[in-house]
PDB file of C-alpha atoms in Angstrom:
ATOM      1  CA  UNK T 213     107.805  92.324 124.562  1.00  0.00           C
ATOM      2  CA  UNK T 214     106.569  89.463 126.001  1.00  0.00           C
ATOM      3  CA  UNK T 215     109.191  87.425 128.605  1.00  0.00           C
ATOM      4  CA  UNK T 216     110.949  84.058 127.427  1.00  0.00           C
ATOM      5  CA  UNK T 217     108.791  82.442 130.208  1.00  0.00           C
ATOM      6  CA  UNK T 218     105.282  83.597 128.198  1.00  0.00           C
ATOM      7  CA  UNK T 219     105.903  82.507 124.914  1.00  0.00           C
ATOM      8  CA  UNK T 220     107.316  78.302 126.741  1.00  0.00           C
ATOM      9  CA  UNK T 221     104.038  78.645 128.147  1.00  0.00           C
ATOM     10  CA  UNK T 222     102.364  79.806 125.102  1.00  0.00           C
ATOM     11  CA  UNK T 223     104.092  76.532 123.528  1.00  0.00           C
ATOM     12  CA  UNK T 224     102.702  74.309 126.410  1.00  0.00           C
ATOM     13  CA  UNK T 225      99.767  75.309 125.231  1.00  0.00           C
ATOM     14  CA  UNK T 226     100.106  74.620 121.493  1.00  0.00           C
ATOM     15  CA  UNK T 227     101.470  70.874 122.299  1.00  0.00           C
ATOM     16  CA  UNK T 228      98.527  70.307 124.598  1.00  0.00           C
ATOM     17  CA  UNK T 229      95.768  72.094 121.993  1.00  0.00           C
ATOM     18  CA  UNK T 230      97.889  69.320 119.774  1.00  0.00           C
ATOM     19  CA  UNK T 231      97.502  65.976 121.951  1.00  0.00           C
ATOM     20  CA  UNK T 232      94.036  66.985 122.539  1.00  0.00           C
ATOM     21  CA  UNK T 233      93.746  67.104 118.417  1.00  0.00           C
ATOM     22  CA  UNK T 234      95.678  63.502 118.280  1.00  0.00           C
ATOM     23  CA  UNK T 235      93.587  61.787 120.617  1.00  0.00           C
ATOM     24  CA  UNK T 236      90.363  62.932 118.114  1.00  0.00           C
ATOM     25  CA  UNK T 237      92.836  62.325 114.684  1.00  0.00           C
ATOM     26  CA  UNK T 238      93.882  58.510 115.479  1.00  0.00           C
ATOM     27  CA  UNK T 239      90.013  57.915 116.028  1.00  0.00           C
ATOM     28  CA  UNK T 240      87.561  57.475 113.987  1.00  0.00           C
ATOM     29  CA  UNK T 241      85.263  59.926 115.013  1.00  0.00           C
ATOM     30  CA  UNK T 242      85.525  63.401 114.013  1.00  0.00           C
ATOM     31  CA  UNK T 243      82.542  64.245 114.217  1.00  0.00           C
ATOM     32  CA  UNK T 244      82.095  66.641 111.310  1.00  0.00           C
ATOM     33  CA  UNK T 245      79.938  69.292 110.759  1.00  0.00           C
ATOM     34  CA  UNK T 246      79.029  72.162 108.513  1.00  0.00           C
ATOM     35  CA  UNK T 247      80.078  76.034 110.123  1.00  0.00           C
ATOM     36  CA  UNK T 248      78.027  79.358 108.279  1.00  0.00           C
ATOM     37  CA  UNK T 249      80.488  79.753 105.914  1.00  0.00           C
ATOM     38  CA  UNK T 250      80.039  76.509 104.796  1.00  0.00           C
ATOM     39  CA  UNK T 251      83.444  75.528 106.099  1.00  0.00           C
ATOM     40  CA  UNK T 252      84.204  72.110 108.117  1.00  0.00           C
ATOM     41  CA  UNK T 253      83.867  72.153 111.901  1.00  0.00           C
ATOM     42  CA  UNK T 254      85.635  69.120 114.012  1.00  0.00           C
ATOM     43  CA  UNK T 255      85.577  68.369 117.699  1.00  0.00           C
ATOM     44  CA  UNK T 256      89.046  68.504 117.056  1.00  0.00           C
ATOM     45  CA  UNK T 257      89.050  72.019 116.328  1.00  0.00           C
ATOM     46  CA  UNK T 258      86.411  72.321 119.699  1.00  0.00           C
ATOM     47  CA  UNK T 259      88.607  70.871 121.833  1.00  0.00           C
ATOM     48  CA  UNK T 260      92.154  72.477 121.209  1.00  0.00           C
ATOM     49  CA  UNK T 261      89.717  75.440 121.742  1.00  0.00           C
ATOM     50  CA  UNK T 262      88.856  74.985 124.602  1.00  0.00           C
ATOM     51  CA  UNK T 263      92.415  73.482 126.051  1.00  0.00           C
ATOM     52  CA  UNK T 264      94.445  76.613 123.788  1.00  0.00           C
ATOM     53  CA  UNK T 265      91.787  79.502 126.385  1.00  0.00           C
ATOM     54  CA  UNK T 266      91.739  77.122 129.517  1.00  0.00           C
ATOM     55  CA  UNK T 267      95.555  77.514 129.470  1.00  0.00           C
ATOM     56  CA  UNK T 268      95.574  81.361 128.315  1.00  0.00           C
ATOM     57  CA  UNK T 269      93.046  82.486 130.600  1.00  0.00           C
ATOM     58  CA  UNK T 270      95.683  80.523 133.677  1.00  0.00           C
ATOM     59  CA  UNK T 271      98.323  82.567 132.451  1.00  0.00           C
ATOM     60  CA  UNK T 272      99.540  85.847 135.024  1.00  0.00           C
ATOM     61  CA  UNK T 273      99.334  88.255 131.894  1.00  0.00           C
ATOM     62  CA  UNK T 274      95.487  88.609 130.969  1.00  0.00           C
ATOM     63  CA  UNK T 275      95.064  89.791 128.038  1.00  0.00           C
ATOM     64  CA  UNK T 276      91.394  89.312 125.764  1.00  0.00           C
ATOM     65  CA  UNK T 277      91.658  86.378 123.460  1.00  0.00           C
ATOM     66  CA  UNK T 278      89.820  86.081 120.059  1.00  0.00           C
ATOM     67  CA  UNK T 279      89.467  82.325 118.962  1.00  0.00           C
ATOM     68  CA  UNK T 280      87.985  81.571 115.248  1.00  0.00           C
ATOM     69  CA  UNK T 281      85.569  79.439 117.803  1.00  0.00           C
ATOM     70  CA  UNK T 282      84.514  82.402 119.690  1.00  0.00           C
ATOM     71  CA  UNK T 283      84.879  85.327 117.661  1.00  0.00           C
ATOM     72  CA  UNK T 284      81.282  86.737 118.142  1.00  0.00           C
ATOM     73  CA  UNK T 285      82.979  90.367 120.331  1.00  0.00           C
ATOM     74  CA  UNK T 286      81.983  93.757 119.002  1.00  0.00           C
ATOM     75  CA  UNK T 287      83.751  95.928 117.101  1.00  0.00           C
ATOM     76  CA  UNK T 288      82.855  98.797 120.316  1.00  0.00           C
ATOM     77  CA  UNK T 289      84.478  96.071 122.917  1.00  0.00           C
ATOM     78  CA  UNK T 290      87.617  94.606 120.490  1.00  0.00           C
ATOM     79  CA  UNK T 291      88.558  97.600 119.010  1.00  0.00           C
ATOM     80  CA  UNK T 292      90.123  99.279 122.270  1.00  0.00           C
ATOM     81  CA  UNK T 293      91.795  96.959 122.707  1.00  0.00           C
ATOM     82  CA  UNK T 294      96.158  97.637 122.825  1.00  0.00           C
ATOM     83  CA  UNK T 295      97.330  93.625 123.440  1.00  0.00           C
ATOM     84  CA  UNK T 296      95.154  90.408 122.766  1.00  0.00           C
ATOM     85  CA  UNK T 297      95.320  86.828 121.483  1.00  0.00           C
ATOM     86  CA  UNK T 298      94.642  85.683 118.593  1.00  0.00           C
ATOM     87  CA  UNK T 299      93.427  81.515 118.241  1.00  0.00           C
ATOM     88  CA  UNK T 300      93.125  79.326 115.012  1.00  0.00           C
ATOM     89  CA  UNK T 301      92.746  76.182 117.240  1.00  0.00           C
ATOM     90  CA  UNK T 302      93.263  74.089 114.516  1.00  0.00           C
ATOM     91  CA  UNK T 303      94.077  75.510 110.817  1.00  0.00           C
ATOM     92  CA  UNK T 304      93.858  73.421 107.794  1.00  0.00           C
ATOM     93  CA  UNK T 305      90.670  71.227 108.803  1.00  0.00           C
ATOM     94  CA  UNK T 306      90.272  69.749 104.913  1.00  0.00           C
ATOM     95  CA  UNK T 307      94.193  69.129 105.843  1.00  0.00           C
ATOM     96  CA  UNK T 308      92.561  67.042 109.019  1.00  0.00           C
ATOM     97  CA  UNK T 309      89.868  65.484 107.858  1.00  0.00           C
ATOM     98  CA  UNK T 310      92.225  64.677 104.417  1.00  0.00           C
ATOM     99  CA  UNK T 311      94.940  62.699 107.570  1.00  0.00           C
ATOM    100  CA  UNK T 312      97.140  64.215 105.293  1.00  0.00           C
ATOM    101  CA  UNK T 313      99.356  66.268 108.453  1.00  0.00           C
ATOM    102  CA  UNK T 314      99.174  69.376 107.225  1.00  0.00           C
ATOM    103  CA  UNK T 315      97.027  71.541 109.891  1.00  0.00           C
ATOM    104  CA  UNK T 316      98.141  73.509 113.244  1.00  0.00           C
ATOM    105  CA  UNK T 317      97.480  74.600 116.484  1.00  0.00           C
ATOM    106  CA  UNK T 318      97.987  78.500 115.846  1.00  0.00           C
ATOM    107  CA  UNK T 319      98.518  81.135 118.620  1.00  0.00           C
ATOM    108  CA  UNK T 320      99.389  84.721 118.377  1.00  0.00           C
ATOM    109  CA  UNK T 321      99.593  88.284 120.844  1.00  0.00           C
ATOM    110  CA  UNK T 322      99.519  90.667 119.454  1.00  0.00           C
ATOM    111  CA  UNK T 323      99.807  94.571 119.778  1.00  0.00           C
ATOM    112  CA  UNK T 324      98.431  97.263 118.798  1.00  0.00           C
ATOM    113  CA  UNK T 325      97.761  95.590 114.972  1.00  0.00           C
ATOM    114  CA  UNK T 326     100.584  94.268 115.182  1.00  0.00           C
ATOM    115  CA  UNK T 327     101.831  90.523 115.327  1.00  0.00           C
ATOM    116  CA  UNK T 328     104.503  90.332 118.335  1.00  0.00           C
ATOM    117  CA  UNK T 329     105.119  86.608 119.228  1.00  0.00           C
ATOM    118  CA  UNK T 330     103.589  83.848 117.676  1.00  0.00           C
ATOM    119  CA  UNK T 331     103.498  79.521 117.838  1.00  0.00           C
ATOM    120  CA  UNK T 332     102.827  77.069 115.227  1.00  0.00           C
ATOM    121  CA  UNK T 333     102.555  73.905 115.837  1.00  0.00           C
ATOM    122  CA  UNK T 334     102.230  71.271 113.407  1.00  0.00           C
ATOM    123  CA  UNK T 335     100.859  67.897 115.999  1.00  0.00           C
ATOM    124  CA  UNK T 336     101.711  65.155 113.044  1.00  0.00           C
ATOM    125  CA  UNK T 337     104.742  66.138 112.219  1.00  0.00           C
ATOM    126  CA  UNK T 338     105.874  67.836 115.699  1.00  0.00           C
ATOM    127  CA  UNK T 339     107.496  70.931 114.733  1.00  0.00           C
ATOM    128  CA  UNK T 340     106.752  73.958 116.494  1.00  0.00           C
ATOM    129  CA  UNK T 341     108.043  77.897 115.019  1.00  0.00           C
ATOM    130  CA  UNK T 342     107.793  80.270 117.236  1.00  0.00           C
ATOM    131  CA  UNK T 343     108.458  83.448 116.768  1.00  0.00           C
ATOM    132  CA  UNK T 344     109.245  86.715 118.797  1.00  0.00           C
ATOM    133  CA  UNK T 345     109.768  90.654 117.726  1.00  0.00           C
ATOM    134  CA  UNK T 346     113.645  91.053 118.333  1.00  0.00           C
ATOM    135  CA  UNK T 347     114.187  87.905 119.326  1.00  0.00           C
ATOM    136  CA  UNK T 348     113.872  85.467 116.423  1.00  0.00           C
ATOM    137  CA  UNK T 349     112.078  82.650 115.375  1.00  0.00           C
ATOM    138  CA  UNK T 350     112.647  78.866 115.841  1.00  0.00           C
ATOM    139  CA  UNK T 351     111.967  75.568 114.695  1.00  0.00           C
ATOM    140  CA  UNK T 352     111.285  73.056 118.105  1.00  0.00           C
ATOM    141  CA  UNK T 353     114.603  75.033 118.965  1.00  0.00           C
ATOM    142  CA  UNK T 354     116.902  75.690 115.978  1.00  0.00           C
ATOM    143  CA  UNK T 355     116.978  79.343 114.417  1.00  0.00           C
ATOM    144  CA  UNK T 356     115.723  79.863 111.860  1.00  0.00           C
ATOM    145  CA  UNK T 357     115.605  82.607 109.004  1.00  0.00           C
ATOM    146  CA  UNK T 358     114.124  83.219 105.979  1.00  0.00           C
ATOM    147  CA  UNK T 359     116.114  82.893 102.325  1.00  0.00           C
ATOM    148  CA  UNK T 360     118.567  86.058 101.713  1.00  0.00           C
ATOM    149  CA  UNK T 361     119.403  85.597  98.409  1.00  0.00           C
ATOM    150  CA  UNK T 362     116.403  84.956  95.438  1.00  0.00           C
ATOM    151  CA  UNK T 363     116.615  81.510  93.203  1.00  0.00           C
ATOM    152  CA  UNK T 364     116.171  82.198  89.670  1.00  0.00           C
ATOM    153  CA  UNK T 365     112.985  79.597  89.798  1.00  0.00           C
ATOM    154  CA  UNK T 366     110.595  81.291  92.501  1.00  0.00           C
ATOM    155  CA  UNK T 367     109.853  78.723  95.103  1.00  0.00           C
ATOM    156  CA  UNK T 368     106.413  79.409  95.782  1.00  0.00           C
ATOM    157  CA  UNK T 369     103.592  78.248  98.490  1.00  0.00           C
ATOM    158  CA  UNK T 370     100.770  76.908  96.784  1.00  0.00           C
ATOM    159  CA  UNK T 371      97.545  75.511  98.656  1.00  0.00           C
ATOM    160  CA  UNK T 372      96.390  72.247  98.480  1.00  0.00           C
ATOM    161  CA  UNK T 373      93.172  72.824  99.371  1.00  0.00           C
ATOM    162  CA  UNK T 374      92.466  75.723  97.914  1.00  0.00           C
ATOM    163  CA  UNK T 375      94.135  76.887  94.360  1.00  0.00           C
ATOM    164  CA  UNK T 376      93.772  79.462  92.966  1.00  0.00           C
ATOM    165  CA  UNK T 377      93.413  80.893  88.930  1.00  0.00           C
ATOM    166  CA  UNK T 378      94.336  84.582  90.335  1.00  0.00           C
ATOM    167  CA  UNK T 379      97.058  82.985  91.850  1.00  0.00           C
ATOM    168  CA  UNK T 380      98.698  81.979  88.699  1.00  0.00           C
ATOM    169  CA  UNK T 381      98.100  84.399  86.390  1.00  0.00           C
ATOM    170  CA  UNK T 382      99.803  86.978  89.393  1.00  0.00           C
ATOM    171  CA  UNK T 383     102.517  84.666  88.944  1.00  0.00           C
ATOM    172  CA  UNK T 384     102.905  84.258  85.220  1.00  0.00           C
ATOM    173  CA  UNK T 385     102.447  88.312  85.164  1.00  0.00           C
ATOM    174  CA  UNK T 386     105.474  88.924  87.565  1.00  0.00           C
ATOM    175  CA  UNK T 387     107.350  86.906  84.226  1.00  0.00           C
ATOM    176  CA  UNK T 388     109.942  84.849  86.304  1.00  0.00           C
ATOM    177  CA  UNK T 389     110.521  81.286  86.571  1.00  0.00           C
ATOM    178  CA  UNK T 390     109.140  79.611  89.496  1.00  0.00           C
ATOM    179  CA  UNK T 391     107.380  76.107  91.044  1.00  0.00           C
ATOM    180  CA  UNK T 392     104.208  75.762  93.107  1.00  0.00           C
ATOM    181  CA  UNK T 393     105.621  74.247  96.457  1.00  0.00           C
ATOM    182  CA  UNK T 394     101.654  72.869  97.852  1.00  0.00           C
ATOM    183  CA  UNK T 395     100.974  73.530 101.348  1.00  0.00           C
ATOM    184  CA  UNK T 396      97.990  73.273 103.790  1.00  0.00           C
ATOM    185  CA  UNK T 397      97.381  75.804 106.852  1.00  0.00           C
ATOM    186  CA  UNK T 398      99.737  78.176 108.125  1.00  0.00           C
ATOM    187  CA  UNK T 399     102.050  75.711 107.381  1.00  0.00           C
ATOM    188  CA  UNK T 400     102.351  77.559 104.191  1.00  0.00           C
ATOM    189  CA  UNK T 401     103.955  81.317 106.031  1.00  0.00           C
ATOM    190  CA  UNK T 402     106.124  79.135 108.170  1.00  0.00           C
ATOM    191  CA  UNK T 403     107.914  77.364 105.079  1.00  0.00           C
ATOM    192  CA  UNK T 404     108.572  80.635 103.758  1.00  0.00           C
ATOM    193  CA  UNK T 405     110.199  81.872 107.503  1.00  0.00           C
ATOM    194  CA  UNK T 406     112.812  79.010 107.538  1.00  0.00           C
ATOM    195  CA  UNK T 407     113.552  79.633 103.871  1.00  0.00           C
ATOM    196  CA  UNK T 408     112.462  76.182 102.559  1.00  0.00           C
ATOM    197  CA  UNK T 409     110.510  78.704  99.787  1.00  0.00           C
ATOM    198  CA  UNK T 410     110.609  82.594  98.585  1.00  0.00           C
ATOM    199  CA  UNK T 411     106.909  83.914  98.410  1.00  0.00           C
ATOM    200  CA  UNK T 412     103.329  83.308  99.386  1.00  0.00           C
ATOM    201  CA  UNK T 413     100.991  84.968  97.458  1.00  0.00           C
ATOM    202  CA  UNK T 414      97.553  85.012  99.273  1.00  0.00           C
ATOM    203  CA  UNK T 415      94.722  85.625  96.687  1.00  0.00           C
ATOM    204  CA  UNK T 416      91.848  84.539  97.063  1.00  0.00           C
ATOM    205  CA  UNK T 417      89.683  84.438 101.765  1.00  0.00           C
ATOM    206  CA  UNK T 418      91.667  83.786 104.783  1.00  0.00           C
ATOM    207  CA  UNK T 419      90.052  85.048 108.574  1.00  0.00           C
ATOM    208  CA  UNK T 420      92.847  86.915 111.005  1.00  0.00           C
ATOM    209  CA  UNK T 421      93.350  83.788 113.107  1.00  0.00           C
ATOM    210  CA  UNK T 422      94.170  81.990 109.732  1.00  0.00           C
ATOM    211  CA  UNK T 423      97.298  83.675 109.685  1.00  0.00           C
ATOM    212  CA  UNK T 424      98.184  86.048 113.370  1.00  0.00           C
ATOM    213  CA  UNK T 425     100.945  83.656 114.421  1.00  0.00           C
ATOM    214  CA  UNK T 426     102.698  82.394 111.205  1.00  0.00           C
ATOM    215  CA  UNK T 427     102.800  85.902 110.011  1.00  0.00           C
ATOM    216  CA  UNK T 428     104.278  86.786 113.496  1.00  0.00           C
ATOM    217  CA  UNK T 429     106.583  83.338 113.151  1.00  0.00           C
ATOM    218  CA  UNK T 430     107.598  85.700 109.203  1.00  0.00           C
ATOM    219  CA  UNK T 431     109.087  88.180 110.373  1.00  0.00           C
ATOM    220  CA  UNK T 432     110.683  87.450 113.803  1.00  0.00           C
ATOM    221  CA  UNK T 433     112.569  85.261 110.547  1.00  0.00           C
ATOM    222  CA  UNK T 434     112.965  88.495 108.782  1.00  0.00           C
ATOM    223  CA  UNK T 435     110.177  88.352 106.361  1.00  0.00           C
ATOM    224  CA  UNK T 436     107.372  90.087 106.501  1.00  0.00           C
ATOM    225  CA  UNK T 437     103.355  89.437 105.221  1.00  0.00           C
ATOM    226  CA  UNK T 438     101.980  92.858 103.150  1.00  0.00           C
ATOM    227  CA  UNK T 439      99.058  93.842 101.206  1.00  0.00           C
ATOM    228  CA  UNK T 440      99.394  92.783  97.242  1.00  0.00           C
ATOM    229  CA  UNK T 441      99.509  97.387  97.422  1.00  0.00           C
ATOM    230  CA  UNK T 442     102.997  97.219  99.732  1.00  0.00           C
ATOM    231  CA  UNK T 443     100.716  98.100 103.022  1.00  0.00           C
ATOM    232  CA  UNK T 444     101.752  96.198 105.990  1.00  0.00           C
ATOM    233  CA  UNK T 445      99.223  93.500 107.199  1.00  0.00           C
ATOM    234  CA  UNK T 446      97.374  94.727 110.549  1.00  0.00           C
ATOM    235  CA  UNK T 447      95.103  93.295 113.320  1.00  0.00           C
ATOM    236  CA  UNK T 448      91.430  94.106 114.851  1.00  0.00           C
ATOM    237  CA  UNK T 449      91.232  96.779 112.812  1.00  0.00           C
ATOM    238  CA  UNK T 450      87.763  96.775 111.504  1.00  0.00           C
ATOM    239  CA  UNK T 451      84.878  95.728 111.841  1.00  0.00           C
ATOM    240  CA  UNK T 452      85.359  92.027 109.961  1.00  0.00           C
ATOM    241  CA  UNK T 453      88.328  89.571 110.771  1.00  0.00           C
ATOM    242  CA  UNK T 454      88.841  88.727 106.810  1.00  0.00           C
ATOM    243  CA  UNK T 455      92.287  89.959 105.186  1.00  0.00           C
ATOM    244  CA  UNK T 456      92.226  91.454 102.107  1.00  0.00           C
ATOM    245  CA  UNK T 457      94.649  89.873  99.378  1.00  0.00           C
ATOM    246  CA  UNK T 458      98.346  89.346 100.937  1.00  0.00           C
ATOM    247  CA  UNK T 459     102.016  89.001 100.295  1.00  0.00           C
ATOM    248  CA  UNK T 460     104.348  86.811 102.122  1.00  0.00           C
ATOM    249  CA  UNK T 461     107.903  86.805 101.375  1.00  0.00           C
TER     250      UNK T 461
END
């Protein structure tokens, strides 16, 4: 189990990355480029990536790092890893470009395919979500947990930038009243973790770095993330980084 001082160090690294992002967010020069999958990349993504990787490499305990911006690591190499850091330096780049504040810094510690510690930091909101296995989940130091009772009307977190008709069809098939709570980035899973939403069905493409840190927070808050068939969502179990469709609840 990761020690408390490690979690504190990761929170500090996330704050430093958030500060680097905010320096660019408050400027007029995002330097937006397109990656191979046509998703946007900005100077802020790269600045946060550098801050996080530099910070993780300075820790006393050294683990390999997978970051969205440096993920070209062979399966032959990483399939033997027991523990590693999984990083999304800036999740919600589209929200960043829109300047709506719904973007996050994400750092997770993965052990044998399971997120055991995670930090999600939203710098505009100054919201620091942390979760650690067997130690609980917190928002800015205050304990949070999932909702314990299912309401008459389900509060469903939906993507602000990636609406999905397949998701609407899945919800309609539940036969239960629901309301959509729109949110960007990994904050969607965090809303479930703090009890402000009941479920987040993701029936669209995501990668492991998009979910790892928030998954750890939700697990520590008493929730779960499963595939649509009910199996646990696991990490670093195959050659590519794509997640299957999943349900966070």
